[in-house]
Each structure stands twice: as C-alpha cells, then as structure tokens.
Amino acid sequence: DGLVRRLDPHAATDAGAWDELLPQVRFLHAIATRCLEPLRKKRTEVIDLVADFETLRQHAEQVKPPVLDEFCCPLSMELMVEPVSTADGQTYERASIEAWLKHSDLSPLTMAVLEHKFL
C-alpha cells in the first residue's frame, strides 16, 4: 500500500516528481502502477506488458547518449577505450597515439617535441 501511494502521481507525497522525468521513466512508472493495482480484476498481467516493454526496448536502442569531447581521442575522434597520456599530458587512444609515435617525436596537438615516448 505504501509503495502504491509513493508511485501515485496524484497522491500528496513526493510522487508528483515523476511528472518532470523523462518519458521513458514516466512510461515505466505507468507500468509499475498497473502492476500494483490493488484490485485483481484491474491488475495488469505480465503477458499484457510484453508489447510495452518491446516499445521501450526499441526506443532505448535508438537513443545514443552524447559523448563528451574529453572522452574522444583527438586523433581518431572516436570514444577512447584504452586512453593513455603522453609526456605533455595529452590523452589519446592507445592504438592511435602508438601509430603516430612510430613516425614522429612530436605531440600531435602542439607539434612540440615530446620529452619521451612512454605512455
């Protein structure tokens, strides 16, 4: 009973905060509310939720979170999976900077001579 009251957007508790959240969160809230319906004849069965969850899954697959520039390698412009730092303190994807350092002693960003090639 307490959980249902907390999830109820019309109750006098903090549950009204749900209204300001992302549509996906509101969607999940609606599903939870249907599942917690106290009257058995109105309570949603799991089989009735399959289509709702499939819609939510498809939407989640289409949404790609933004990647901050700090997490992208300045050489490859891709998300760094194995970030390493050079002598000048710059961070790169390991494979990209290793390929660069095979042919150059310079920092790719500043073009200054690197003190060493250790990563």
JSON list of C-alpha atoms in Angstrom, two decimals:
[
{"chain": "A", "resi": 1, "resn": "ASP", "atom": "CA", "xyz": [0.00, 0.00, 0.00]},
{"chain": "A", "resi": 2, "resn": "GLY", "atom": "CA", "xyz": [2.84, 2.40, 0.85]},
{"chain": "A", "resi": 3, "resn": "LEU", "atom": "CA", "xyz": [4.60, 1.69, -2.45]},
{"chain": "A", "resi": 4, "resn": "VAL", "atom": "CA", "xyz": [1.44, 2.31, -4.44]},
{"chain": "A", "resi": 5, "resn": "ARG", "atom": "CA", "xyz": [0.95, 5.61, -2.60]},
{"chain": "A", "resi": 6, "resn": "ARG", "atom": "CA", "xyz": [4.53, 6.67, -3.37]},
{"chain": "A", "resi": 7, "resn": "LEU", "atom": "CA", "xyz": [4.09, 5.84, -7.06]},
{"chain": "A", "resi": 8, "resn": "ASP", "atom": "CA", "xyz": [0.74, 7.59, -7.35]},
{"chain": "A", "resi": 9, "resn": "PRO", "atom": "CA", "xyz": [1.30, 10.94, -9.12]},
{"chain": "A", "resi": 10, "resn": "HIS", "atom": "CA", "xyz": [-1.95, 12.22, -7.60]},
{"chain": "A", "resi": 11, "resn": "ALA", "atom": "CA", "xyz": [-1.03, 11.41, -4.00]},
{"chain": "A", "resi": 12, "resn": "ALA", "atom": "CA", "xyz": [0.11, 14.14, -1.63]},
{"chain": "A", "resi": 13, "resn": "THR", "atom": "CA", "xyz": [3.63, 12.70, -1.43]},
{"chain": "A", "resi": 14, "resn": "ASP", "atom": "CA", "xyz": [6.77, 13.35, -3.45]},
{"chain": "A", "resi": 15, "resn": "ALA", "atom": "CA", "xyz": [5.47, 11.10, -6.24]},
{"chain": "A", "resi": 16, "resn": "GLY", "atom": "CA", "xyz": [4.45, 14.11, -8.31]},
{"chain": "A", "resi": 17, "resn": "ALA", "atom": "CA", "xyz": [8.14, 14.45, -9.16]},
{"chain": "A", "resi": 18, "resn": "TRP", "atom": "CA", "xyz": [7.62, 11.64, -11.67]},
{"chain": "A", "resi": 19, "resn": "ASP", "atom": "CA", "xyz": [5.81, 14.11, -13.93]},
{"chain": "A", "resi": 20, "resn": "GLU", "atom": "CA", "xyz": [9.01, 16.01, -14.69]},
{"chain": "A", "resi": 21, "resn": "LEU", "atom": "CA", "xyz": [11.11, 12.98, -15.61]},
{"chain": "A", "resi": 22, "resn": "LEU", "atom": "CA", "xyz": [11.97, 11.56, -18.99]},
{"chain": "A", "resi": 23, "resn": "PRO", "atom": "CA", "xyz": [9.14, 9.99, -20.98]},
{"chain": "A", "resi": 24, "resn": "GLN", "atom": "CA", "xyz": [10.75, 6.56, -20.56]},
{"chain": "A", "resi": 25, "resn": "VAL", "atom": "CA", "xyz": [10.70, 6.90, -16.78]},
{"chain": "A", "resi": 26, "resn": "ARG", "atom": "CA", "xyz": [7.08, 8.01, -16.84]},
{"chain": "A", "resi": 27, "resn": "PHE", "atom": "CA", "xyz": [6.33, 5.03, -19.10]},
{"chain": "A", "resi": 28, "resn": "LEU", "atom": "CA", "xyz": [7.93, 2.62, -16.60]},
{"chain": "A", "resi": 29, "resn": "HIS", "atom": "CA", "xyz": [6.07, 4.36, -13.78]},
{"chain": "A", "resi": 30, "resn": "ALA", "atom": "CA", "xyz": [2.78, 3.74, -15.58]},
{"chain": "A", "resi": 31, "resn": "ILE", "atom": "CA", "xyz": [3.65, 0.05, -15.99]},
{"chain": "A", "resi": 32, "resn": "ALA", "atom": "CA", "xyz": [4.55, -0.27, -12.30]},
{"chain": "A", "resi": 33, "resn": "THR", "atom": "CA", "xyz": [1.31, 1.41, -11.30]},
{"chain": "A", "resi": 34, "resn": "ARG", "atom": "CA", "xyz": [-0.70, -1.00, -13.45]},
{"chain": "A", "resi": 35, "resn": "CYS", "atom": "CA", "xyz": [1.12, -3.99, -11.93]},
{"chain": "A", "resi": 36, "resn": "LEU", "atom": "CA", "xyz": [0.49, -2.78, -8.38]},
{"chain": "A", "resi": 37, "resn": "GLU", "atom": "CA", "xyz": [-3.24, -2.21, -8.86]},
{"chain": "A", "resi": 38, "resn": "PRO", "atom": "CA", "xyz": [-4.86, -3.46, -5.63]},
{"chain": "A", "resi": 39, "resn": "LEU", "atom": "CA", "xyz": [-7.93, -4.85, -7.39]},
{"chain": "A", "resi": 40, "resn": "ARG", "atom": "CA", "xyz": [-7.04, -8.16, -9.02]},
{"chain": "A", "resi": 41, "resn": "LYS", "atom": "CA", "xyz": [-9.50, -7.74, -11.89]},
{"chain": "A", "resi": 42, "resn": "LYS", "atom": "CA", "xyz": [-7.82, -4.45, -12.88]},
{"chain": "A", "resi": 43, "resn": "ARG", "atom": "CA", "xyz": [-4.23, -5.59, -12.31]},
{"chain": "A", "resi": 44, "resn": "THR", "atom": "CA", "xyz": [-2.17, -5.96, -15.46]},
{"chain": "A", "resi": 45, "resn": "GLU", "atom": "CA", "xyz": [-0.81, -9.40, -16.32]},
{"chain": "A", "resi": 46, "resn": "VAL", "atom": "CA", "xyz": [2.79, -9.79, -17.45]},
{"chain": "A", "resi": 47, "resn": "ILE", "atom": "CA", "xyz": [1.72, -11.00, -20.90]},
{"chain": "A", "resi": 48, "resn": "ASP", "atom": "CA", "xyz": [-0.11, -7.69, -21.39]},
{"chain": "A", "resi": 49, "resn": "LEU", "atom": "CA", "xyz": [3.16, -5.80, -20.83]},
{"chain": "A", "resi": 50, "resn": "VAL", "atom": "CA", "xyz": [5.27, -7.54, -23.48]},
{"chain": "A", "resi": 51, "resn": "ALA", "atom": "CA", "xyz": [4.36, -5.05, -26.22]},
{"chain": "A", "resi": 52, "resn": "ASP", "atom": "CA", "xyz": [5.03, -2.11, -23.87]},
{"chain": "A", "resi": 53, "resn": "PHE", "atom": "CA", "xyz": [8.47, -3.42, -22.95]},
{"chain": "A", "resi": 54, "resn": "GLU", "atom": "CA", "xyz": [9.28, -4.10, -26.60]},
{"chain": "A", "resi": 55, "resn": "THR", "atom": "CA", "xyz": [8.41, -0.49, -27.47]},
{"chain": "A", "resi": 56, "resn": "LEU", "atom": "CA", "xyz": [10.62, 0.73, -24.64]},
{"chain": "A", "resi": 57, "resn": "ARG", "atom": "CA", "xyz": [13.49, -1.53, -25.73]},
{"chain": "A", "resi": 58, "resn": "GLN", "atom": "CA", "xyz": [13.30, -0.29, -29.32]},
{"chain": "A", "resi": 59, "resn": "HIS", "atom": "CA", "xyz": [13.34, 3.32, -28.16]},
{"chain": "A", "resi": 60, "resn": "ALA", "atom": "CA", "xyz": [16.34, 2.69, -25.90]},
{"chain": "A", "resi": 61, "resn": "GLU", "atom": "CA", "xyz": [18.29, 1.16, -28.81]},
{"chain": "A", "resi": 62, "resn": "GLN", "atom": "CA", "xyz": [17.69, 4.27, -30.93]},
{"chain": "A", "resi": 63, "resn": "VAL", "atom": "CA", "xyz": [18.80, 6.74, -28.26]},
{"chain": "A", "resi": 64, "resn": "LYS", "atom": "CA", "xyz": [22.55, 7.27, -28.13]},
{"chain": "A", "resi": 65, "resn": "PRO", "atom": "CA", "xyz": [23.85, 9.26, -25.19]},
{"chain": "A", "resi": 66, "resn": "PRO", "atom": "CA", "xyz": [26.05, 12.20, -26.10]},
{"chain": "A", "resi": 67, "resn": "VAL", "atom": "CA", "xyz": [29.80, 11.64, -25.84]},
{"chain": "A", "resi": 68, "resn": "LEU", "atom": "CA", "xyz": [31.74, 14.50, -24.29]},
{"chain": "A", "resi": 69, "resn": "ASP", "atom": "CA", "xyz": [34.76, 15.71, -26.27]},
{"chain": "A", "resi": 70, "resn": "GLU", "atom": "CA", "xyz": [37.02, 14.90, -23.32]},
{"chain": "A", "resi": 71, "resn": "PHE", "atom": "CA", "xyz": [36.33, 11.20, -23.89]},
{"chain": "A", "resi": 72, "resn": "CYS", "atom": "CA", "xyz": [37.17, 11.29, -27.61]},
{"chain": "A", "resi": 73, "resn": "CYS", "atom": "CA", "xyz": [40.67, 10.78, -28.95]},
{"chain": "A", "resi": 74, "resn": "PRO", "atom": "CA", "xyz": [41.87, 13.92, -30.76]},
{"chain": "A", "resi": 75, "resn": "LEU", "atom": "CA", "xyz": [43.50, 11.72, -33.43]},
{"chain": "A", "resi": 76, "resn": "SER", "atom": "CA", "xyz": [40.72, 9.25, -34.23]},
{"chain": "A", "resi": 77, "resn": "MET", "atom": "CA", "xyz": [37.79, 11.40, -32.98]},
{"chain": "A", "resi": 78, "resn": "GLU", "atom": "CA", "xyz": [36.38, 8.17, -31.52]},
{"chain": "A", "resi": 79, "resn": "LEU", "atom": "CA", "xyz": [35.44, 7.33, -27.95]},
{"chain": "A", "resi": 80, "resn": "MET", "atom": "CA", "xyz": [38.61, 6.26, -26.13]},
{"chain": "A", "resi": 81, "resn": "VAL", "atom": "CA", "xyz": [38.51, 2.66, -24.96]},
{"chain": "A", "resi": 82, "resn": "GLU", "atom": "CA", "xyz": [42.14, 2.47, -23.81]},
{"chain": "A", "resi": 83, "resn": "PRO", "atom": "CA", "xyz": [43.17, 6.05, -23.04]},
{"chain": "A", "resi": 84, "resn": "VAL", "atom": "CA", "xyz": [46.84, 6.85, -22.39]},
{"chain": "A", "resi": 85, "resn": "SER", "atom": "CA", "xyz": [48.73, 10.09, -21.72]},
{"chain": "A", "resi": 86, "resn": "THR", "atom": "CA", "xyz": [51.83, 11.36, -23.49]},
{"chain": "A", "resi": 87, "resn": "ALA", "atom": "CA", "xyz": [54.74, 13.25, -21.92]},
{"chain": "A", "resi": 88, "resn": "ASP", "atom": "CA", "xyz": [52.97, 16.57, -22.49]},
{"chain": "A", "resi": 89, "resn": "GLY", "atom": "CA", "xyz": [49.88, 15.39, -20.57]},
{"chain": "A", "resi": 90, "resn": "GLN", "atom": "CA", "xyz": [47.58, 14.97, -23.57]},
{"chain": "A", "resi": 91, "resn": "THR", "atom": "CA", "xyz": [45.32, 11.90, -23.66]},
{"chain": "A", "resi": 92, "resn": "TYR", "atom": "CA", "xyz": [44.82, 9.69, -26.71]},
{"chain": "A", "resi": 93, "resn": "GLU", "atom": "CA", "xyz": [43.51, 6.27, -27.65]},
{"chain": "A", "resi": 94, "resn": "ARG", "atom": "CA", "xyz": [46.46, 3.90, -27.25]},
{"chain": "A", "resi": 95, "resn": "ALA", "atom": "CA", "xyz": [46.36, 2.47, -30.80]},
{"chain": "A", "resi": 96, "resn": "SER", "atom": "CA", "xyz": [46.12, 5.94, -32.38]},
{"chain": "A", "resi": 97, "resn": "ILE", "atom": "CA", "xyz": [49.00, 7.52, -30.48]},
{"chain": "A", "resi": 98, "resn": "GLU", "atom": "CA", "xyz": [51.19, 4.43, -30.84]},
{"chain": "A", "resi": 99, "resn": "ALA", "atom": "CA", "xyz": [50.73, 4.62, -34.62]},
{"chain": "A", "resi": 100, "resn": "TRP", "atom": "CA", "xyz": [51.59, 8.35, -34.54]},
{"chain": "A", "resi": 101, "resn": "LEU", "atom": "CA", "xyz": [54.68, 7.85, -32.39]},
{"chain": "A", "resi": 102, "resn": "LYS", "atom": "CA", "xyz": [56.09, 5.23, -34.78]},
{"chain": "A", "resi": 103, "resn": "HIS", "atom": "CA", "xyz": [56.71, 8.04, -37.25]},
{"chain": "A", "resi": 104, "resn": "SER", "atom": "CA", "xyz": [57.05, 11.17, -35.12]},
{"chain": "A", "resi": 105, "resn": "ASP", "atom": "CA", "xyz": [58.64, 12.55, -31.95]},
{"chain": "A", "resi": 106, "resn": "LEU", "atom": "CA", "xyz": [56.18, 15.46, -31.90]},
{"chain": "A", "resi": 107, "resn": "SER", "atom": "CA", "xyz": [52.98, 15.93, -29.95]},
{"chain": "A", "resi": 108, "resn": "PRO", "atom": "CA", "xyz": [50.06, 15.64, -32.40]},
{"chain": "A", "resi": 109, "resn": "LEU", "atom": "CA", "xyz": [48.25, 18.56, -30.75]},
{"chain": "A", "resi": 110, "resn": "THR", "atom": "CA", "xyz": [51.05, 21.03, -30.01]},
{"chain": "A", "resi": 111, "resn": "MET", "atom": "CA", "xyz": [53.66, 19.83, -32.52]},
{"chain": "A", "resi": 112, "resn": "ALA", "atom": "CA", "xyz": [56.25, 20.31, -29.75]},
{"chain": "A", "resi": 113, "resn": "VAL", "atom": "CA", "xyz": [58.98, 17.69, -29.30]},
{"chain": "A", "resi": 114, "resn": "LEU", "atom": "CA", "xyz": [57.93, 15.14, -26.69]},
{"chain": "A", "resi": 115, "resn": "GLU", "atom": "CA", "xyz": [60.42, 14.55, -23.85]},
{"chain": "A", "resi": 116, "resn": "HIS", "atom": "CA", "xyz": [59.88, 10.79, -24.21]},
{"chain": "A", "resi": 117, "resn": "LYS", "atom": "CA", "xyz": [57.58, 8.32, -25.96]},
{"chain": "A", "resi": 118, "resn": "PHE", "atom": "CA", "xyz": [56.50, 6.41, -22.86]},
{"chain": "A", "resi": 119, "resn": "LEU", "atom": "CA", "xyz": [52.73, 6.22, -22.44]}
]
